[in-house]
Amino acid sequence: MGRLRLGPRKDWLLLAVVAALTVGLWYLPTGFEERLPAEALQVKARIVAVDNAHVRQYGLVREGEQRVTARPLAGPFAGQDIVADNILVGKLEMDKLFAPGDTALVVLSLRGGKIVSAVAQDHWRLGLQGWLLGLFALALVAYAGMTGVRAVLSFVFTALLLWKVLVPLTLGGVDPMLTVLGVTAALMAGVVFLVGGVNRRAVAAYLGSLGGVAVTCLLSLATAKGFALPGAVKPFAETLLYTGFAHLDLGRMYLATICLGASGAIMDVAMDVAASQAEVAVHHPEIGRMGLCLSGLRVGRVVVGTMATTLLLAYCGGSLALLMVVMAQGVPLINVATMPHVAAEIANTLVGSFGLVTAAPLTAVAGGLLLARGKGS
């Protein structure tokens, strides 16, 4: 099990700075809070009864309205039975049916402090999500010690940076590519230096990560015309236009998602190569810059070989149902590869893999220059 050990003062200073930034991001308004109804209250409620009289079944699809009796478990209306609506729109991925005993997120519309309407928004999942997140954090800290604490903080910092900075800026009309580049540079700095420490090893990994992401972004721009993919190829992209954001450039947003999606794998490759070089430099300080660079290149070849497959599996996992549908209909492979949704995942995999291939040698060169004297650990 990992032990919590004091590290260099600069590492603790960075930990404090990122922790402060994380707290600040938590309370940072996105600017879109005013779009919510002025008097709306979200509560956790227990479903005590359901009325399916107005639910119509058409094969696998349900339409109509389910009325549920919900009992809030906390808040000013705790213990009071409230009749809420559950509208079914005929989409399996969006519709849900409640049963007595279920726990739901219920949105109450208030007027003068009294309930005028209620909607059963969805099943309550925050409890399980919180438990899993807590167990994940405990396991990480138990295994990795102080490095695990930094990893948990970097995880929360990254999530808040994406939600509180990336999403609002993109909705506000800022160029998606520039936004993703800026946010990615910031989150990679937080993750790499928090987990790896403020040292030459982390600098090498960060430089390699930046180079790999830059190549991914440039290649996505260069191949955009050839792929001829509509920006609305991603789920809910078209819905975004109909909710008052028709000014957004969905094409640029799609290209930005390629860079963002590959950045995590690129960062992993860079850190693997830099960490390996740091270990070699510590145990063989006489190796020299060229020898250390060659060692990094050899490690990078192996890491890139498996990480490229990781990207393929990740993107195929998200499109498995689509692949099953087209195979079940006997669609030829050439037709499948040119379908917009499939071609989009192919572009994600191939363009992202170029970033991986670039990040490894860039990190090897940076590590060779920075770590050759054995001072990178």
Short mmCIF file of C-alpha atoms in Angstrom, two decimals:
data_model
loop_
_atom_site.label_atom_id
_atom_site.label_comp_id
_atom_site.label_asym_id
_atom_site.label_seq_id
_atom_site.Cartn_x
_atom_site.Cartn_y
_atom_site.Cartn_z
CA MET A 1 0.00 0.00 0.00
CA GLY A 2 1.18 3.51 -0.75
CA ARG A 3 2.21 5.75 2.11
CA LEU A 4 1.62 9.46 2.44
CA ARG A 5 5.10 10.95 2.40
CA LEU A 6 6.14 14.57 2.41
CA GLY A 7 7.58 15.66 -0.91
CA PRO A 8 9.54 18.71 -2.04
CA ARG A 9 8.12 22.06 -0.99
CA LYS A 10 7.44 23.03 -4.61
CA ASP A 11 5.21 19.96 -5.02
CA TRP A 12 3.19 20.94 -1.96
CA LEU A 13 2.96 24.49 -3.22
CA LEU A 14 1.58 23.26 -6.54
CA LEU A 15 -0.84 20.99 -4.69
CA ALA A 16 -2.13 23.96 -2.71
CA VAL A 17 -2.45 26.12 -5.83
CA VAL A 18 -4.38 23.48 -7.79
CA ALA A 19 -6.58 22.77 -4.76
CA ALA A 20 -7.39 26.48 -4.51
CA LEU A 21 -8.13 26.63 -8.23
CA THR A 22 -10.38 23.59 -7.91
CA VAL A 23 -12.37 25.21 -5.11
CA GLY A 24 -12.58 28.40 -7.16
CA LEU A 25 -13.85 26.48 -10.19
CA TRP A 26 -16.49 24.81 -8.03
CA TYR A 27 -17.99 28.18 -7.12
CA LEU A 28 -17.34 29.81 -10.51
CA PRO A 29 -20.65 30.63 -12.26
CA THR A 30 -20.96 29.40 -15.83
CA GLY A 31 -23.15 32.32 -16.90
CA PHE A 32 -26.00 30.02 -17.90
CA GLU A 33 -27.61 29.58 -14.50
CA GLU A 34 -30.21 32.23 -15.33
CA ARG A 35 -31.67 29.95 -18.02
CA LEU A 36 -33.23 27.88 -15.27
CA PRO A 37 -36.72 28.85 -14.06
CA ALA A 38 -36.53 31.42 -11.29
CA GLU A 39 -38.51 29.29 -8.85
CA ALA A 40 -37.43 25.71 -9.47
CA LEU A 41 -36.40 23.24 -6.80
CA GLN A 42 -34.70 19.91 -7.43
CA VAL A 43 -35.29 17.25 -4.78
CA LYS A 44 -34.58 13.61 -4.17
CA ALA A 45 -37.88 11.77 -3.80
CA ARG A 46 -39.21 8.27 -3.24
CA ILE A 47 -41.82 6.99 -5.72
CA VAL A 48 -44.75 5.68 -3.70
CA ALA A 49 -47.29 5.08 -6.50
CA VAL A 50 -47.55 5.19 -10.29
CA ASP A 51 -50.40 5.62 -12.80
CA ASN A 52 -49.73 4.12 -16.25
CA ALA A 53 -53.24 4.65 -17.62
CA HIS A 54 -52.00 7.16 -20.22
CA VAL A 55 -48.91 5.20 -21.32
CA ARG A 56 -49.29 3.79 -24.85
CA GLN A 57 -47.13 0.91 -26.04
CA TYR A 58 -46.13 0.61 -29.73
CA GLY A 59 -43.91 -2.44 -29.97
CA LEU A 60 -40.78 -1.57 -27.99
CA VAL A 61 -41.58 2.13 -27.85
CA ARG A 62 -43.71 3.83 -25.24
CA GLU A 63 -45.40 7.21 -25.59
CA GLY A 64 -47.72 9.28 -23.49
CA GLU A 65 -47.49 10.25 -19.85
CA GLN A 66 -46.83 8.38 -16.65
CA ARG A 67 -48.06 10.05 -13.48
CA VAL A 68 -46.17 9.27 -10.32
CA THR A 69 -46.72 10.07 -6.67
CA ALA A 70 -43.38 11.17 -5.23
CA ARG A 71 -42.44 11.84 -1.63
CA PRO A 72 -39.44 14.20 -1.21
CA LEU A 73 -36.81 12.87 1.19
CA ALA A 74 -35.34 16.25 2.10
CA GLY A 75 -36.07 19.96 1.77
CA PRO A 76 -39.10 22.06 2.63
CA PHE A 77 -41.55 19.52 1.17
CA ALA A 78 -40.04 16.41 2.80
CA GLY A 79 -42.65 13.76 3.56
CA GLN A 80 -45.35 15.43 1.44
CA ASP A 81 -46.86 13.38 -1.41
CA ILE A 82 -46.58 15.19 -4.75
CA VAL A 83 -48.03 14.13 -8.11
CA ALA A 84 -45.40 14.51 -10.83
CA ASP A 85 -45.43 13.98 -14.59
CA ASN A 86 -43.11 11.68 -16.52
CA ILE A 87 -43.44 12.49 -20.22
CA LEU A 88 -42.49 9.70 -22.66
CA VAL A 89 -41.29 10.86 -26.09
CA GLY A 90 -40.88 7.50 -27.81
CA LYS A 91 -37.08 7.23 -27.57
CA LEU A 92 -35.66 4.24 -25.72
CA GLU A 93 -32.42 6.04 -24.85
CA MET A 94 -34.29 8.93 -23.21
CA ASP A 95 -37.51 7.50 -21.79
CA LYS A 96 -37.80 5.87 -18.37
CA LEU A 97 -40.60 4.29 -16.36
CA PHE A 98 -40.76 4.48 -12.59
CA ALA A 99 -42.02 1.84 -10.19
CA PRO A 100 -43.03 2.13 -6.53
CA GLY A 101 -39.93 2.13 -4.36
CA ASP A 102 -37.70 3.84 -6.94
CA THR A 103 -35.77 6.96 -6.03
CA ALA A 104 -36.08 9.85 -8.49
CA LEU A 105 -34.87 13.36 -9.14
CA VAL A 106 -38.00 15.50 -9.11
CA VAL A 107 -38.07 19.12 -10.28
CA LEU A 108 -40.68 21.27 -8.54
CA SER A 109 -41.96 24.50 -10.09
CA LEU A 110 -42.89 26.95 -7.37
CA ARG A 111 -44.97 30.10 -7.23
CA GLY A 112 -45.13 32.04 -4.02
CA GLY A 113 -43.53 29.14 -2.20
CA LYS A 114 -46.21 26.69 -3.33
CA ILE A 115 -45.89 23.83 -5.83
CA VAL A 116 -47.66 24.49 -9.14
CA SER A 117 -46.22 21.56 -11.11
CA ALA A 118 -43.72 18.74 -10.75
CA VAL A 119 -41.73 16.64 -13.21
CA ALA A 120 -40.05 13.32 -12.46
CA GLN A 121 -36.79 14.12 -14.24
CA ASP A 122 -34.95 10.82 -13.95
CA HIS A 123 -33.84 8.07 -11.63
CA TRP A 124 -31.64 9.24 -8.75
CA ARG A 125 -28.13 8.04 -9.54
CA LEU A 126 -25.99 10.42 -7.49
CA GLY A 127 -25.80 8.05 -4.53
CA LEU A 128 -24.22 5.20 -6.48
CA GLN A 129 -22.02 7.58 -8.41
CA GLY A 130 -20.78 9.14 -5.18
CA TRP A 131 -20.03 5.75 -3.63
CA LEU A 132 -18.09 4.59 -6.69
CA LEU A 133 -16.14 7.84 -6.83
CA GLY A 134 -15.32 7.57 -3.15
CA LEU A 135 -14.20 3.93 -3.44
CA PHE A 136 -12.10 4.81 -6.49
CA ALA A 137 -10.42 7.63 -4.58
CA LEU A 138 -9.77 5.40 -1.56
CA ALA A 139 -8.31 2.63 -3.70
CA LEU A 140 -6.10 5.10 -5.53
CA VAL A 141 -4.80 6.64 -2.31
CA ALA A 142 -4.32 3.23 -0.67
CA TYR A 143 -2.21 2.04 -3.58
CA ALA A 144 -0.35 5.18 -4.62
CA GLY A 145 -0.21 7.17 -1.37
CA MET A 146 0.41 10.87 -1.88
CA THR A 147 0.56 10.36 -5.64
CA GLY A 148 -2.96 8.97 -5.39
CA VAL A 149 -4.12 12.10 -3.55
CA ARG A 150 -2.65 14.23 -6.33
CA ALA A 151 -4.30 12.00 -8.96
CA VAL A 152 -7.71 12.39 -7.31
CA LEU A 153 -7.26 16.16 -7.17
CA SER A 154 -6.19 16.27 -10.83
CA PHE A 155 -9.29 14.23 -11.73
CA VAL A 156 -11.63 16.68 -10.00
CA PHE A 157 -9.71 19.68 -11.35
CA THR A 158 -9.99 18.37 -14.91
CA ALA A 159 -13.72 17.66 -14.61
CA LEU A 160 -14.43 21.15 -13.26
CA LEU A 161 -12.20 22.81 -15.85
CA LEU A 162 -14.13 21.12 -18.65
CA TRP A 163 -17.56 21.93 -17.17
CA LYS A 164 -16.92 25.42 -15.85
CA VAL A 165 -14.54 26.74 -18.55
CA LEU A 166 -14.56 24.70 -21.75
CA VAL A 167 -18.31 24.24 -22.12
CA PRO A 168 -19.36 27.83 -21.26
CA LEU A 169 -16.69 29.39 -23.49
CA THR A 170 -17.71 27.20 -26.43
CA LEU A 171 -21.38 28.00 -25.87
CA GLY A 172 -20.44 31.66 -25.74
CA GLY A 173 -19.09 31.51 -29.27
CA VAL A 174 -15.34 31.33 -28.61
CA ASP A 175 -13.57 29.30 -31.31
CA PRO A 176 -13.79 25.64 -30.19
CA MET A 177 -10.30 24.73 -31.42
CA LEU A 178 -8.65 27.60 -29.57
CA THR A 179 -10.71 26.87 -26.46
CA VAL A 180 -9.79 23.19 -26.47
CA LEU A 181 -6.11 23.98 -27.00
CA GLY A 182 -6.07 26.44 -24.11
CA VAL A 183 -8.05 24.24 -21.73
CA THR A 184 -6.07 21.14 -22.71
CA ALA A 185 -2.78 22.93 -22.08
CA ALA A 186 -4.01 23.96 -18.62
CA LEU A 187 -5.41 20.60 -17.60
CA MET A 188 -2.37 18.71 -18.87
CA ALA A 189 -0.15 20.99 -16.82
CA GLY A 190 -2.25 20.34 -13.74
CA VAL A 191 -2.32 16.57 -14.24
CA VAL A 192 1.30 16.06 -15.31
CA PHE A 193 2.92 18.25 -12.65
CA LEU A 194 0.57 17.13 -9.89
CA VAL A 195 1.07 13.44 -10.54
CA GLY A 196 4.67 13.56 -11.74
CA GLY A 197 5.91 16.32 -9.45
CA VAL A 198 7.51 19.63 -10.34
CA ASN A 199 10.68 18.26 -11.95
CA ARG A 200 12.40 17.69 -15.27
CA ARG A 201 10.58 14.43 -15.87
CA ALA A 202 7.24 16.21 -15.74
CA VAL A 203 8.54 19.02 -17.97
CA ALA A 204 9.57 16.46 -20.60
CA ALA A 205 6.17 14.76 -20.40
CA TYR A 206 4.38 18.09 -20.64
CA LEU A 207 6.36 19.22 -23.69
CA GLY A 208 5.72 15.90 -25.42
CA SER A 209 2.01 16.10 -24.59
CA LEU A 210 1.72 19.63 -25.98
CA GLY A 211 3.47 18.57 -29.18
CA GLY A 212 1.21 15.55 -29.64
CA VAL A 213 -1.98 17.56 -29.09
CA ALA A 214 -0.74 20.28 -31.47
CA VAL A 215 -0.11 17.70 -34.20
CA THR A 216 -3.56 16.19 -33.63
CA CYS A 217 -5.23 19.59 -33.97
CA LEU A 218 -3.28 20.52 -37.10
CA LEU A 219 -3.99 17.16 -38.72
CA SER A 220 -7.70 17.36 -37.89
CA LEU A 221 -7.85 20.75 -39.61
CA ALA A 222 -5.89 19.46 -42.61
CA THR A 223 -8.10 16.39 -43.12
CA ALA A 224 -11.46 18.03 -42.36
CA LYS A 225 -12.25 18.76 -45.99
CA GLY A 226 -11.34 15.26 -47.14
CA PHE A 227 -13.52 13.54 -44.57
CA ALA A 228 -16.44 15.87 -45.44
CA LEU A 229 -18.19 15.10 -42.17
CA PRO A 230 -21.14 17.20 -40.98
CA GLY A 231 -20.64 18.86 -37.65
CA ALA A 232 -23.93 17.38 -36.44
CA VAL A 233 -22.45 13.87 -36.58
CA LYS A 234 -22.06 13.85 -32.79
CA PRO A 235 -25.06 13.10 -30.51
CA PHE A 236 -27.14 16.13 -29.48
CA ALA A 237 -25.20 18.47 -31.81
CA GLU A 238 -28.32 19.26 -33.83
CA THR A 239 -30.35 19.66 -30.64
CA LEU A 240 -27.87 22.32 -29.54
CA LEU A 241 -28.76 24.45 -32.57
CA TYR A 242 -32.46 24.29 -31.75
CA THR A 243 -31.95 25.47 -28.16
CA GLY A 244 -30.90 28.96 -29.17
CA PHE A 245 -27.29 28.38 -30.29
CA ALA A 246 -27.63 28.34 -34.07
CA HIS A 247 -24.54 30.56 -34.33
CA LEU A 248 -22.21 27.75 -33.24
CA ASP A 249 -19.88 26.15 -35.78
CA LEU A 250 -20.57 22.44 -35.34
CA GLY A 251 -17.80 21.52 -37.76
CA ARG A 252 -15.15 23.23 -35.65
CA MET A 253 -16.68 21.70 -32.54
CA TYR A 254 -16.32 18.22 -34.00
CA LEU A 255 -12.68 18.84 -34.87
CA ALA A 256 -12.11 20.12 -31.35
CA THR A 257 -13.53 16.89 -29.90
CA ILE A 258 -10.90 14.92 -31.82
CA CYS A 259 -8.13 16.87 -30.07
CA LEU A 260 -9.80 16.66 -26.69
CA GLY A 261 -10.53 12.94 -27.00
CA ALA A 262 -6.93 12.07 -27.88
CA SER A 263 -5.31 14.33 -25.27
CA GLY A 264 -5.64 11.83 -22.41
CA ALA A 265 -3.96 9.01 -24.32
CA ILE A 266 -1.27 11.39 -25.56
CA MET A 267 -0.56 12.48 -21.99
CA ASP A 268 -0.31 8.84 -20.89
CA VAL A 269 2.22 8.06 -23.61
CA ALA A 270 4.32 11.11 -22.77
CA MET A 271 4.38 10.33 -19.05
CA ASP A 272 5.25 6.66 -19.66
CA VAL A 273 8.21 7.61 -21.82
CA ALA A 274 9.43 10.37 -19.49
CA ALA A 275 9.08 8.19 -16.38
CA SER A 276 11.04 5.38 -18.04
CA GLN A 277 13.80 7.79 -19.03
CA ALA A 278 13.93 9.20 -15.50
CA GLU A 279 14.46 5.71 -14.06
CA VAL A 280 17.20 4.96 -16.57
CA ALA A 281 18.89 8.27 -15.82
CA VAL A 282 18.85 7.60 -12.07
CA HIS A 283 20.35 4.12 -12.31
CA HIS A 284 22.74 4.90 -15.18
CA PRO A 285 23.74 8.56 -14.86
CA GLU A 286 26.58 8.04 -17.30
CA ILE A 287 24.26 7.15 -20.18
CA GLY A 288 24.39 10.59 -21.83
CA ARG A 289 21.79 12.51 -23.77
CA MET A 290 21.89 10.40 -26.93
CA GLY A 291 21.67 7.12 -25.04
CA LEU A 292 18.78 8.38 -22.94
CA CYS A 293 16.99 9.66 -26.01
CA LEU A 294 17.36 6.26 -27.72
CA SER A 295 16.05 4.54 -24.59
CA GLY A 296 13.00 6.79 -24.66
CA LEU A 297 12.42 6.05 -28.33
CA ARG A 298 12.52 2.30 -27.69
CA VAL A 299 10.04 2.61 -24.83
CA GLY A 300 7.85 4.87 -26.94
CA ARG A 301 7.58 2.31 -29.73
CA VAL A 302 6.08 -0.25 -27.38
CA VAL A 303 3.77 2.21 -25.63
CA VAL A 304 2.45 3.70 -28.88
CA GLY A 305 1.79 0.23 -30.30
CA THR A 306 -0.66 -0.63 -27.53
CA MET A 307 -2.09 2.86 -27.00
CA ALA A 308 -3.21 3.15 -30.65
CA THR A 309 -5.27 0.00 -30.12
CA THR A 310 -6.65 1.53 -26.92
CA LEU A 311 -8.06 4.43 -28.93
CA LEU A 312 -9.61 2.01 -31.42
CA LEU A 313 -11.28 0.00 -28.66
CA ALA A 314 -12.56 3.14 -26.92
CA TYR A 315 -14.19 4.55 -30.03
CA CYS A 316 -15.54 1.17 -31.18
CA GLY A 317 -17.04 0.66 -27.73
CA GLY A 318 -19.08 3.81 -28.18
CA SER A 319 -20.33 2.69 -31.60
CA LEU A 320 -20.88 -1.02 -30.99
CA ALA A 321 -24.67 -0.84 -31.38
CA LEU A 322 -24.30 0.99 -34.70
CA LEU A 323 -21.85 -1.64 -35.98
CA MET A 324 -24.25 -4.41 -34.96
CA VAL A 325 -27.14 -2.69 -36.76
CA VAL A 326 -25.31 -2.35 -40.07
CA MET A 327 -23.97 -5.91 -39.91
CA ALA A 328 -27.42 -7.27 -39.12
CA GLN A 329 -28.68 -5.60 -42.30
CA GLY A 330 -25.86 -7.04 -44.41
CA VAL A 331 -24.38 -3.63 -45.27
CA PRO A 332 -21.03 -4.03 -47.13
CA LEU A 333 -17.92 -2.91 -45.26
CA ILE A 334 -17.17 -0.19 -47.81
CA ASN A 335 -20.59 1.34 -47.13
CA VAL A 336 -20.05 1.08 -43.40
CA ALA A 337 -16.68 2.86 -43.55
CA THR A 338 -18.21 5.80 -45.43
CA MET A 339 -21.19 6.25 -43.10
CA PRO A 340 -20.85 9.61 -41.28
CA HIS A 341 -20.98 8.19 -37.74
CA VAL A 342 -18.48 5.42 -38.51
CA ALA A 343 -16.22 7.71 -40.54
CA ALA A 344 -16.21 10.14 -37.60
CA GLU A 345 -14.89 7.44 -35.26
CA ILE A 346 -12.32 6.37 -37.86
CA ALA A 347 -11.15 9.98 -38.06
CA ASN A 348 -10.95 10.14 -34.26
CA THR A 349 -8.84 6.98 -34.13
CA LEU A 350 -6.47 7.75 -37.00
CA VAL A 351 -5.92 11.44 -36.32
CA GLY A 352 -5.55 10.80 -32.59
CA SER A 353 -3.04 8.04 -33.27
CA PHE A 354 -0.85 10.50 -35.15
CA GLY A 355 -0.74 12.56 -31.97
CA LEU A 356 0.40 9.50 -30.03
CA VAL A 357 3.10 8.66 -32.56
CA THR A 358 4.35 12.25 -32.38
CA ALA A 359 4.21 12.60 -28.60
CA ALA A 360 6.48 9.62 -27.96
CA PRO A 361 9.57 10.81 -29.90
CA LEU A 362 9.04 14.41 -28.82
CA THR A 363 9.02 13.30 -25.19
CA ALA A 364 12.06 11.08 -25.80
CA VAL A 365 14.01 14.03 -27.22
CA ALA A 366 12.90 16.36 -24.43
CA GLY A 367 13.71 13.74 -21.80
CA GLY A 368 17.11 13.09 -23.31
CA LEU A 369 17.97 16.77 -23.06
CA LEU A 370 16.50 17.34 -19.59
CA LEU A 371 17.23 14.10 -17.74
CA ALA A 372 20.64 12.98 -18.99
CA ARG A 373 22.44 14.04 -15.81
CA GLY A 374 20.23 11.94 -13.56
CA LYS A 375 18.42 14.88 -11.95
CA GLY A 376 14.94 14.13 -13.25
CA SER A 377 13.53 11.97 -10.48
#
